[in-house]
Amino acid sequence: MPNEHRSDIRTALRAAFPHTLPIFAGFWFLGMAYGVYMDASGFSAWYPILMSIVIFGGSLEFVAVSLLLSPFAPLSVLGITLMIQGRHLFYGLSMLEKYKGTGWKKPYLIYALCDESFSINCSVRIPDGVDRGWFMFFVSLLNQSYWVTGTAAGALLGNFIPFSTEGLDFVVAAMFAVIFLEQWMKERKHWTALIGTLSSLACLLVFGKDSFLTPSMACILVLLTAFRRPLEREGGFA
């Protein structure tokens, strides 16, 4: 590899790293909680580590614990997965232009797209002289490495350090609450938050607390897809 090319890579890594430090703090805590939760649920350390590498979807990985412990229902699992991760449809569409010209890095950038990487790569001003493709690649790679290593640390600690894990699964609810509040503060208008809240409440009343998740996510996805352009004009998306 030419020295000039290696220098470009190092420059992109140094530029990307500071933007990912806040993600490191959050991902390590949540990743450790997930690893401990998996261990407490009876899974060996390899399960959460491999799931973090292959799935790389924090909220889905937490939900997957209960799915793995439930009776085999592939269609239900597929539906829940699509509903939970459906927001990435909008992320992916908005990143099509930014990912142009990134070459072999593009498949990984698509695979590793998460809320936090999207937020950085979509909004940050890349310094002059820094390769755009390598910058976005390192943002995505660093963020995933934080999640995977945090998960591994939690899974291994759960094996060797005995402590009560009662209430640890509440981290899922806490994570969704934080995501909701961040989205609320980021939006100029709150149409998307209201659509999500009202759809969930309506489905809760209609289907009950044990069955409302899938229909509520379906309603939210349909409504956001149908009204995407009016919401963008009104400032309903961040």
Coordinates of N, CA and C in Angstrom, one line a residue:
M1 N 0.8 -1.2 0.0 CA 0.0 0.0 0.0 C 0.9 1.3 0.0
P2 N 0.7 2.2 -0.9 CA 1.5 3.4 -1.0 C 1.4 4.2 0.3
N3 N 2.6 4.9 0.6 CA 2.6 5.6 1.9 C 1.6 6.7 1.9
E4 N 1.3 7.3 0.7 CA 0.3 8.4 0.6 C -1.1 7.9 1.0
H5 N -1.4 6.7 0.5 CA -2.7 6.1 0.8 C -2.9 5.7 2.2
R6 N -1.8 5.2 2.8 CA -1.8 4.9 4.3 C -2.0 6.2 5.1
S7 N -1.4 7.2 4.7 CA -1.6 8.5 5.3 C -3.0 9.0 5.3
D8 N -3.7 8.8 4.1 CA -5.1 9.2 4.0 C -6.0 8.5 4.9
I9 N -5.7 7.2 5.1 CA -6.5 6.3 6.0 C -6.3 6.8 7.4
R10 N -5.0 7.0 7.8 CA -4.8 7.4 9.2 C -5.4 8.8 9.5
T11 N -5.4 9.7 8.5 CA -6.0 11.0 8.7 C -7.5 10.9 8.8
A12 N -8.1 10.0 8.1 CA -9.6 9.8 8.2 C -9.9 9.2 9.5
L13 N -9.1 8.2 10.0 CA -9.4 7.6 11.3 C -9.2 8.6 12.4
R14 N -8.2 9.5 12.4 CA -8.1 10.5 13.4 C -9.2 11.5 13.4
A15 N -9.7 11.8 12.2 CA -10.8 12.8 12.1 C -12.1 12.1 12.6
A16 N -12.3 10.8 12.3 CA -13.6 10.2 12.7 C -13.7 9.9 14.2
F17 N -12.5 9.5 14.8 CA -12.6 9.0 16.2 C -13.2 10.0 17.2
P18 N -12.9 11.3 17.2 CA -13.5 12.1 18.2 C -15.0 12.2 18.1
H19 N -15.6 12.1 16.9 CA -17.0 12.1 16.8 C -17.7 10.9 17.3
T20 N -17.0 9.8 17.5 CA -17.6 8.6 18.0 C -17.4 8.4 19.5
L21 N -16.7 9.2 20.2 CA -16.4 9.1 21.6 C -17.7 9.1 22.4
P22 N -18.7 10.0 22.2 CA -19.9 9.9 22.9 C -20.7 8.6 22.7
I23 N -20.6 8.0 21.4 CA -21.2 6.8 21.1 C -20.5 5.6 21.9
F24 N -19.2 5.7 22.1 CA -18.5 4.7 22.9 C -19.1 4.6 24.3
A25 N -19.3 5.7 24.9 CA -19.8 5.7 26.3 C -21.2 5.0 26.4
G26 N -22.1 5.4 25.4 CA -23.4 4.8 25.4 C -23.4 3.3 25.0
F27 N -22.7 3.0 24.0 CA -22.6 1.6 23.4 C -22.0 0.7 24.4
W28 N -21.0 1.1 25.1 CA -20.3 0.2 26.1 C -21.2 -0.2 27.2
F29 N -21.9 0.8 27.7 CA -22.9 0.6 28.8 C -24.0 -0.4 28.4
L30 N -24.7 0.0 27.3 CA -25.8 -0.8 26.8 C -25.3 -2.2 26.3
G31 N -24.1 -2.2 25.7 CA -23.6 -3.5 25.2 C -23.3 -4.4 26.4
M32 N -22.7 -3.9 27.5 CA -22.4 -4.7 28.7 C -23.7 -5.2 29.3
A33 N -24.7 -4.3 29.4 CA -26.0 -4.7 29.9 C -26.6 -5.8 29.1
Y34 N -26.5 -5.7 27.7 CA -27.0 -6.8 26.9 C -26.3 -8.1 27.1
G35 N -24.9 -8.0 27.2 CA -24.1 -9.2 27.4 C -24.5 -9.9 28.7
V36 N -24.7 -9.1 29.8 CA -25.1 -9.7 31.1 C -26.5 -10.3 31.0
Y37 N -27.3 -9.6 30.3 CA -28.7 -10.0 30.2 C -28.8 -11.4 29.5
M38 N -28.0 -11.5 28.4 CA -27.9 -12.8 27.7 C -27.4 -13.9 28.6
D39 N -26.4 -13.6 29.3 CA -25.8 -14.6 30.3 C -26.8 -15.0 31.3
A40 N -27.5 -14.0 31.9 CA -28.6 -14.3 32.9 C -29.7 -15.1 32.3
S41 N -29.9 -15.0 31.0 CA -31.0 -15.7 30.3 C -30.6 -17.2 29.9
G42 N -29.3 -17.5 30.2 CA -28.9 -18.9 30.0 C -28.1 -19.1 28.7
F43 N -27.6 -18.0 28.0 CA -26.9 -18.2 26.8 C -25.4 -18.1 27.1
S44 N -24.6 -18.8 26.4 CA -23.1 -18.7 26.5 C -22.6 -17.4 25.9
A45 N -21.4 -17.0 26.2 CA -20.9 -15.7 25.8 C -20.8 -15.6 24.3
W46 N -20.7 -16.7 23.6 CA -20.6 -16.7 22.1 C -21.9 -16.1 21.5
Y47 N -23.0 -16.4 22.1 CA -24.3 -16.0 21.5 C -24.4 -14.4 21.4
P48 N -24.2 -13.7 22.5 CA -24.3 -12.2 22.3 C -23.2 -11.6 21.4
I49 N -22.0 -12.2 21.5 CA -20.9 -11.7 20.7 C -21.2 -11.8 19.2
L50 N -21.6 -13.1 18.8 CA -21.9 -13.3 17.4 C -23.2 -12.5 16.9
M51 N -24.2 -12.4 17.8 CA -25.3 -11.6 17.4 C -25.0 -10.2 17.3
S52 N -24.1 -9.6 18.1 CA -23.7 -8.2 17.9 C -23.0 -8.0 16.6
I53 N -22.2 -9.0 16.2 CA -21.4 -8.9 14.9 C -22.4 -9.0 13.7
V54 N -23.3 -10.0 13.8 CA -24.1 -10.3 12.6 C -25.4 -9.4 12.6
I55 N -26.1 -9.2 13.7 CA -27.3 -8.4 13.7 C -27.0 -7.0 13.8
F56 N -26.2 -6.6 14.7 CA -25.8 -5.2 15.0 C -27.0 -4.3 15.0
G57 N -28.0 -4.6 15.8 CA -29.2 -3.8 16.0 C -29.6 -3.8 17.5
G58 N -29.2 -2.8 18.3 CA -29.3 -2.9 19.7 C -30.7 -3.3 20.2
S59 N -31.7 -2.5 19.8 CA -33.1 -2.8 20.2 C -33.5 -4.2 19.8
L60 N -33.2 -4.6 18.6 CA -33.6 -5.9 18.1 C -32.9 -7.0 18.8
E61 N -31.6 -6.8 19.2 CA -30.9 -7.8 19.9 C -31.5 -8.1 21.3
F62 N -31.9 -7.0 22.0 CA -32.6 -7.2 23.3 C -33.9 -8.0 23.1
V63 N -34.7 -7.6 22.1 CA -35.9 -8.3 21.8 C -35.7 -9.8 21.4
A64 N -34.5 -10.0 20.7 CA -34.2 -11.4 20.3 C -34.0 -12.3 21.4
V65 N -33.7 -11.8 22.6 CA -33.5 -12.7 23.7 C -34.8 -13.5 24.0
S66 N -35.9 -12.7 24.1 CA -37.2 -13.4 24.4 C -37.7 -14.2 23.2
L67 N -37.3 -13.7 22.0 CA -37.7 -14.5 20.8 C -37.0 -15.9 20.7
L68 N -35.7 -15.9 21.1 CA -35.0 -17.2 21.2 C -35.5 -18.1 22.2
L69 N -36.1 -17.6 23.3 CA -36.6 -18.4 24.4 C -38.1 -18.8 24.1
S70 N -38.7 -18.2 23.1 CA -40.1 -18.5 22.8 C -40.2 -19.7 21.8
P71 N -41.4 -20.3 21.6 CA -41.6 -21.3 20.6 C -41.3 -20.8 19.2
F72 N -40.8 -21.7 18.4 CA -40.4 -21.4 17.0 C -41.5 -20.8 16.2
A73 N -41.3 -19.6 15.8 CA -42.4 -18.9 15.0 C -41.7 -18.0 14.0
P74 N -41.1 -18.5 12.9 CA -40.3 -17.7 12.0 C -41.0 -16.5 11.4
L75 N -42.3 -16.6 11.0 CA -43.0 -15.5 10.4 C -43.2 -14.4 11.4
S76 N -43.5 -14.7 12.7 CA -43.7 -13.7 13.7 C -42.3 -13.0 13.9
V77 N -41.3 -13.8 14.0 CA -39.9 -13.2 14.2 C -39.6 -12.2 13.0
L78 N -39.9 -12.7 11.8 CA -39.6 -11.8 10.6 C -40.4 -10.5 10.7
G79 N -41.7 -10.6 11.1 CA -42.5 -9.4 11.1 C -42.0 -8.5 12.2
I80 N -41.7 -9.0 13.4 CA -41.2 -8.1 14.5 C -39.9 -7.5 14.1
T81 N -39.0 -8.3 13.4 CA -37.7 -7.7 13.0 C -37.9 -6.6 12.0
L82 N -38.8 -6.8 11.0 CA -39.0 -5.7 10.0 C -39.6 -4.5 10.6
M83 N -40.5 -4.7 11.6 CA -41.1 -3.5 12.2 C -40.2 -2.7 13.1
I84 N -39.4 -3.4 13.9 CA -38.4 -2.8 14.8 C -37.4 -2.0 14.0
Q85 N -36.9 -2.6 12.9 CA -35.8 -2.0 12.1 C -36.3 -1.3 10.9
G86 N -37.6 -1.1 10.8 CA -38.2 -0.4 9.7 C -37.7 1.0 9.4
R87 N -37.3 1.7 10.5 CA -36.8 3.1 10.4 C -35.6 3.2 9.5
H88 N -34.8 2.1 9.3 CA -33.7 2.1 8.5 C -34.0 2.3 7.0
L89 N -35.2 2.0 6.7 CA -35.7 2.3 5.3 C -35.4 3.8 5.0
F90 N -35.8 4.6 5.9 CA -35.7 6.1 5.7 C -34.2 6.5 5.8
Y91 N -33.5 5.9 6.7 CA -32.1 6.2 6.8 C -31.3 5.9 5.5
G92 N -31.6 4.6 5.0 CA -31.0 4.2 3.8 C -31.2 5.1 2.6
L93 N -32.5 5.5 2.4 CA -32.8 6.3 1.3 C -32.1 7.7 1.4
S94 N -32.0 8.2 2.6 CA -31.4 9.5 2.7 C -29.9 9.4 2.6
M95 N -29.3 8.2 2.7 CA -27.8 8.1 2.6 C -27.3 7.6 1.2
L96 N -28.3 7.4 0.3 CA -27.9 7.0 -1.1 C -26.9 7.9 -1.7
E97 N -27.1 9.2 -1.7 CA -26.2 10.1 -2.3 C -24.8 10.1 -1.6
K98 N -24.9 10.1 -0.3 CA -23.6 10.2 0.5 C -22.7 9.0 0.3
Y99 N -23.3 7.8 0.0 CA -22.6 6.6 -0.2 C -22.1 6.4 -1.6
K100 N -22.4 7.3 -2.5 CA -22.0 7.2 -3.9 C -20.4 7.4 -3.9
G101 N -19.8 6.6 -4.7 CA -18.4 6.7 -4.9 C -17.5 6.2 -3.8
T102 N -18.1 5.4 -2.9 CA -17.3 4.9 -1.8 C -16.7 3.5 -2.1
G103 N -16.9 3.0 -3.3 CA -16.3 1.8 -3.8 C -16.7 0.5 -2.9
W104 N -15.6 -0.2 -2.6 CA -15.8 -1.5 -1.9 C -16.3 -1.3 -0.4
K105 N -16.2 0.0 0.0 CA -16.7 0.3 1.4 C -18.2 0.4 1.5
K106 N -18.9 0.6 0.4 CA -20.3 0.8 0.4 C -21.1 -0.3 1.0
P107 N -20.8 -1.6 0.7 CA -21.6 -2.7 1.3 C -21.5 -2.7 2.8
Y108 N -20.3 -2.4 3.3 CA -20.2 -2.4 4.8 C -20.9 -1.2 5.4
L109 N -20.8 0.0 4.7 CA -21.5 1.2 5.2 C -23.0 0.9 5.3
I110 N -23.6 0.2 4.3 CA -25.0 -0.1 4.3 C -25.3 -1.1 5.4
Y111 N -24.5 -2.1 5.6 CA -24.7 -3.1 6.6 C -24.6 -2.5 8.0
A112 N -23.6 -1.6 8.2 CA -23.4 -1.1 9.6 C -24.1 0.2 9.9
L113 N -25.1 0.5 9.1 CA -25.9 1.7 9.3 C -26.7 1.5 10.6
C114 N -26.5 2.4 11.5 CA -27.3 2.4 12.7 C -27.7 3.9 13.1
D115 N -28.5 4.1 14.1 CA -29.0 5.4 14.4 C -27.8 6.4 14.6
E116 N -26.8 5.9 15.3 CA -25.7 6.8 15.7 C -24.8 7.1 14.5
S117 N -24.5 6.1 13.7 CA -23.6 6.3 12.6 C -24.3 7.2 11.6
F118 N -25.6 7.0 11.4 CA -26.4 7.8 10.5 C -26.3 9.3 11.0
S119 N -26.5 9.5 12.3 CA -26.5 10.9 12.8 C -25.2 11.6 12.5
I120 N -24.1 10.9 12.7 CA -22.8 11.5 12.5 C -22.5 11.7 11.0
N121 N -22.6 10.6 10.2 CA -22.3 10.7 8.8 C -23.2 11.6 8.0
C122 N -24.5 11.8 8.5 CA -25.4 12.6 7.8 C -25.2 14.1 8.0
S123 N -24.8 14.4 9.2 CA -24.8 15.8 9.6 C -23.4 16.4 9.8
V124 N -22.3 15.6 10.0 CA -21.0 16.2 10.4 C -20.4 16.8 9.1
R125 N -19.6 17.9 9.3 CA -18.9 18.5 8.3 C -17.5 17.8 8.3
I126 N -17.2 17.0 7.2 CA -15.9 16.3 7.1 C -14.8 17.4 6.8
P127 N -13.7 17.4 7.6 CA -12.7 18.4 7.4 C -12.1 18.3 6.0
D128 N -11.6 19.4 5.5 CA -11.0 19.5 4.2 C -9.7 18.6 4.2
G129 N -9.6 17.8 3.1 CA -8.4 17.0 3.0 C -8.6 15.6 3.5
V130 N -9.8 15.3 4.1 CA -10.1 14.0 4.6 C -11.0 13.2 3.6
D131 N -10.6 12.0 3.3 CA -11.3 11.2 2.4 C -12.7 10.9 2.9
R132 N -13.8 11.2 2.2 CA -15.1 11.1 2.7 C -15.5 9.6 2.9
G133 N -15.1 8.7 2.0 CA -15.4 7.3 2.1 C -14.8 6.7 3.3
W134 N -13.5 7.0 3.5 CA -12.8 6.4 4.7 C -13.3 7.0 6.0
F135 N -13.7 8.3 6.0 CA -14.2 8.9 7.2 C -15.5 8.2 7.6
M136 N -16.5 8.0 6.7 CA -17.7 7.3 7.0 C -17.5 5.9 7.4
F137 N -16.5 5.2 6.7 CA -16.2 3.8 7.0 C -15.7 3.7 8.5
F138 N -14.8 4.6 8.9 CA -14.3 4.5 10.3 C -15.4 4.9 11.3
V139 N -16.2 5.8 11.0 CA -17.3 6.1 11.9 C -18.2 4.8 12.2
S140 N -18.5 4.1 11.1 CA -19.3 2.9 11.2 C -18.6 1.8 11.9
L141 N -17.3 1.6 11.5 CA -16.5 0.5 12.1 C -16.2 0.8 13.6
L142 N -15.9 2.0 14.0 CA -15.7 2.3 15.4 C -16.9 2.1 16.2
N143 N -18.0 2.5 15.7 CA -19.3 2.4 16.5 C -19.6 0.9 16.6
Q144 N -19.5 0.1 15.6 CA -19.8 -1.3 15.8 C -18.8 -2.0 16.7
S145 N -17.5 -1.6 16.6 CA -16.5 -2.2 17.5 C -16.8 -1.9 19.0
Y146 N -17.4 -0.7 19.3 CA -17.8 -0.3 20.7 C -18.9 -1.3 21.1
W147 N -19.9 -1.5 20.3 CA -21.0 -2.3 20.7 C -20.5 -3.8 20.9
V148 N -19.7 -4.3 20.0 CA -19.3 -5.7 20.0 C -18.4 -5.9 21.3
T149 N -17.5 -5.0 21.5 CA -16.6 -5.2 22.6 C -17.3 -5.0 24.0
G150 N -18.3 -4.1 24.0 CA -19.1 -3.9 25.2 C -19.9 -5.1 25.5
T151 N -20.5 -5.7 24.4 CA -21.3 -6.9 24.6 C -20.4 -8.1 25.1
A152 N -19.2 -8.2 24.5 CA -18.3 -9.3 24.9 C -17.9 -9.1 26.4
A153 N -17.6 -7.9 26.8 CA -17.2 -7.6 28.2 C -18.4 -8.0 29.1
G154 N -19.6 -7.6 28.8 CA -20.7 -7.9 29.6 C -21.0 -9.4 29.7
A155 N -20.9 -10.1 28.6 CA -21.1 -11.6 28.6 C -20.1 -12.3 29.4
L156 N -18.8 -11.9 29.3 CA -17.7 -12.5 30.1 C -17.8 -12.2 31.6
L157 N -18.1 -10.9 31.9 CA -18.3 -10.6 33.3 C -19.5 -11.3 33.9
G158 N -20.5 -11.5 33.1 CA -21.7 -12.2 33.7 C -21.4 -13.6 34.0
N159 N -20.3 -14.2 33.4 CA -19.9 -15.6 33.7 C -19.1 -15.7 35.0
F160 N -18.3 -14.6 35.2 CA -17.3 -14.7 36.3 C -17.7 -13.9 37.6
I161 N -18.5 -12.9 37.4 CA -18.9 -12.1 38.5 C -20.3 -12.2 38.9
P162 N -20.7 -12.9 40.0 CA -22.1 -13.1 40.3 C -22.7 -11.9 40.9
F163 N -23.8 -11.4 40.4 CA -24.6 -10.3 41.0 C -26.0 -10.4 40.5
S164 N -26.9 -9.8 41.2 CA -28.3 -9.8 40.8 C -28.6 -9.1 39.5
T165 N -29.3 -9.7 38.6 CA -29.6 -9.0 37.3 C -31.1 -8.6 37.3
E166 N -31.7 -8.7 38.5 CA -33.2 -8.3 38.5 C -33.4 -6.9 38.0
G167 N -34.3 -6.7 37.1 CA -34.6 -5.4 36.6 C -33.7 -5.0 35.5
L168 N -32.7 -5.8 35.1 CA -31.8 -5.4 34.0 C -32.5 -5.3 32.7
D169 N -33.5 -6.1 32.5 CA -34.2 -6.0 31.2 C -34.9 -4.7 31.0
F170 N -35.0 -3.9 32.1 CA -35.6 -2.6 31.9 C -34.8 -1.6 31.1
V171 N -33.5 -2.0 30.8 CA -32.6 -1.2 30.0 C -33.2 -1.0 28.6
V172 N -34.0 -2.0 28.1 CA -34.7 -1.9 26.8 C -35.6 -0.7 26.8
A173 N -36.5 -0.7 27.8 CA -37.5 0.4 27.9 C -36.7 1.7 28.1
A174 N -35.7 1.8 28.9 CA -34.9 3.0 29.1 C -34.3 3.5 27.8
M175 N -33.8 2.5 27.0 CA -33.1 2.9 25.7 C -34.1 3.5 24.7
F176 N -35.3 2.8 24.7 CA -36.3 3.4 23.8 C -36.8 4.8 24.2
A177 N -36.9 5.0 25.6 CA -37.3 6.3 26.1 C -36.3 7.4 25.7
V178 N -35.0 7.0 25.8 CA -33.9 8.0 25.5 C -34.0 8.3 24.0
I179 N -34.2 7.3 23.1 CA -34.3 7.5 21.7 C -35.4 8.4 21.4
F180 N -36.6 8.2 22.0 CA -37.8 9.0 21.8 C -37.5 10.4 22.2
L181 N -36.9 10.7 23.4 CA -36.6 12.0 23.8 C -35.6 12.7 22.9
E182 N -34.6 12.0 22.4 CA -33.6 12.6 21.5 C -34.3 13.0 20.2
Q183 N -35.2 12.2 19.7 CA -35.9 12.5 18.5 C -36.8 13.7 18.7
W184 N -37.5 13.7 19.8 CA -38.4 14.8 20.1 C -37.7 16.2 20.2
M185 N -36.5 16.2 20.8 CA -35.7 17.4 20.9 C -35.1 17.8 19.5
K186 N -34.8 16.8 18.7 CA -34.2 17.1 17.4 C -35.1 17.6 16.4
E187 N -36.4 17.2 16.5 CA -37.4 17.6 15.5 C -37.9 19.1 15.7
R188 N -38.0 19.7 14.6 CA -38.6 21.1 14.6 C -40.1 21.1 15.0
K189 N -40.8 20.1 14.4 CA -42.2 19.8 14.7 C -42.2 18.4 15.1
H190 N -43.3 18.0 15.8 CA -43.3 16.7 16.5 C -44.3 15.7 15.9
W191 N -44.5 15.8 14.5 CA -45.5 15.0 13.9 C -45.2 13.5 14.0
T192 N -43.9 13.2 13.8 CA -43.5 11.8 13.8 C -43.6 11.2 15.2
A193 N -43.3 11.9 16.2 CA -43.4 11.4 17.6 C -44.9 11.2 17.9
L194 N -45.7 12.2 17.5 CA -47.2 12.0 17.8 C -47.8 10.8 17.0
I195 N -47.3 10.6 15.8 CA -47.8 9.5 15.0 C -47.4 8.2 15.8
G196 N -46.2 8.1 16.2 CA -45.8 6.9 17.0 C -46.5 6.7 18.3
T197 N -46.7 7.8 19.0 CA -47.4 7.7 20.3 C -48.8 7.3 20.2
L198 N -49.5 8.0 19.3 CA -51.0 7.8 19.1 C -51.2 6.4 18.5
S199 N -50.4 6.0 17.5 CA -50.6 4.7 16.9 C -50.4 3.6 18.0
S200 N -49.4 3.7 18.8 CA -49.1 2.7 19.9 C -50.3 2.7 20.9
L201 N -50.8 3.8 21.3 CA -51.9 3.9 22.2 C -53.2 3.3 21.6
A202 N -53.4 3.6 20.3 CA -54.6 3.0 19.7 C -54.5 1.5 19.6
C203 N -53.4 1.0 19.2 CA -53.2 -0.5 19.1 C -53.2 -1.1 20.4
L204 N -52.7 -0.4 21.5 CA -52.8 -1.0 22.8 C -54.2 -1.2 23.3
L205 N -55.1 -0.2 22.9 CA -56.5 -0.3 23.3 C -57.2 -1.4 22.5
V206 N -56.8 -1.5 21.2 CA -57.5 -2.5 20.4 C -57.0 -3.9 20.6
F207 N -55.7 -4.1 20.6 CA -55.1 -5.5 20.7 C -54.7 -5.9 22.0
G208 N -54.6 -5.0 23.0 CA -54.2 -5.4 24.3 C -52.6 -5.4 24.5
K209 N -52.2 -5.5 25.7 CA -50.7 -5.3 26.0 C -49.9 -6.4 25.5
D210 N -50.4 -7.6 25.3 CA -49.6 -8.7 24.8 C -49.5 -8.8 23.3
S211 N -50.3 -8.1 22.6 CA -50.3 -8.2 21.1 C -50.2 -6.9 20.3
F212 N -50.0 -5.8 21.0 CA -50.1 -4.5 20.3 C -48.8 -4.1 19.6
L213 N -47.6 -4.8 19.9 CA -46.4 -4.3 19.4 C -46.3 -4.4 17.8
T214 N -46.6 -5.5 17.3 CA -46.5 -5.7 15.8 C -47.4 -4.8 15.1
P215 N -48.7 -4.8 15.4 CA -49.7 -3.9 14.7 C -49.3 -2.4 14.8
S216 N -48.8 -2.0 16.0 CA -48.5 -0.6 16.2 C -47.3 -0.2 15.3
M217 N -46.3 -1.1 15.3 CA -45.1 -0.8 14.4 C -45.5 -0.8 12.9
A218 N -46.4 -1.6 12.6 CA -46.9 -1.6 11.2 C -47.7 -0.3 10.9
C219 N -48.5 0.1 11.8 CA -49.2 1.4 11.6 C -48.3 2.6 11.5
I220 N -47.3 2.6 12.3 CA -46.3 3.7 12.3 C -45.5 3.7 10.9
L221 N -45.1 2.5 10.5 CA -44.4 2.4 9.2 C -45.2 2.8 8.1
V222 N -46.5 2.4 8.0 CA -47.4 2.7 6.9 C -47.7 4.2 6.9
L223 N -47.9 4.8 8.1 CA -48.3 6.2 8.2 C -47.1 7.1 7.8
L224 N -45.9 6.8 8.3 CA -44.7 7.5 8.0 C -44.3 7.4 6.5
T225 N -44.6 6.3 5.9 CA -44.3 6.1 4.5 C -45.3 6.9 3.6
A226 N -46.6 6.8 4.0 CA -47.6 7.5 3.3 C -47.5 9.0 3.4
F227 N -47.1 9.6 4.5 CA -47.0 11.0 4.7 C -45.6 11.6 4.8
R228 N -44.6 10.8 4.2 CA -43.2 11.2 4.3 C -43.0 12.6 3.7
R229 N -43.5 12.8 2.5 CA -43.2 14.1 1.8 C -43.9 15.3 2.5
P230 N -45.2 15.2 2.9 CA -45.8 16.3 3.7 C -45.1 16.6 5.0
L231 N -44.6 15.5 5.7 CA -43.9 15.7 6.9 C -42.6 16.4 6.7
E232 N -41.9 16.0 5.6 CA -40.6 16.7 5.3 C -40.8 18.2 5.0
R233 N -41.9 18.5 4.3 CA -42.2 19.9 4.0 C -42.5 20.7 5.3
E234 N -43.2 20.0 6.2 CA -43.6 20.7 7.4 C -42.5 20.7 8.5
G235 N -41.4 20.1 8.2 CA -40.3 20.0 9.2 C -40.6 18.9 10.2
G236 N -41.4 17.9 9.9 CA -41.7 16.9 10.8 C -40.6 15.9 11.0
F237 N -39.7 15.8 10.0 CA -38.5 15.0 10.2 C -37.4 16.0 10.5
A238 N -36.4 15.4 11.3 CA -35.3 16.3 11.7 C -34.5 16.7 10.6

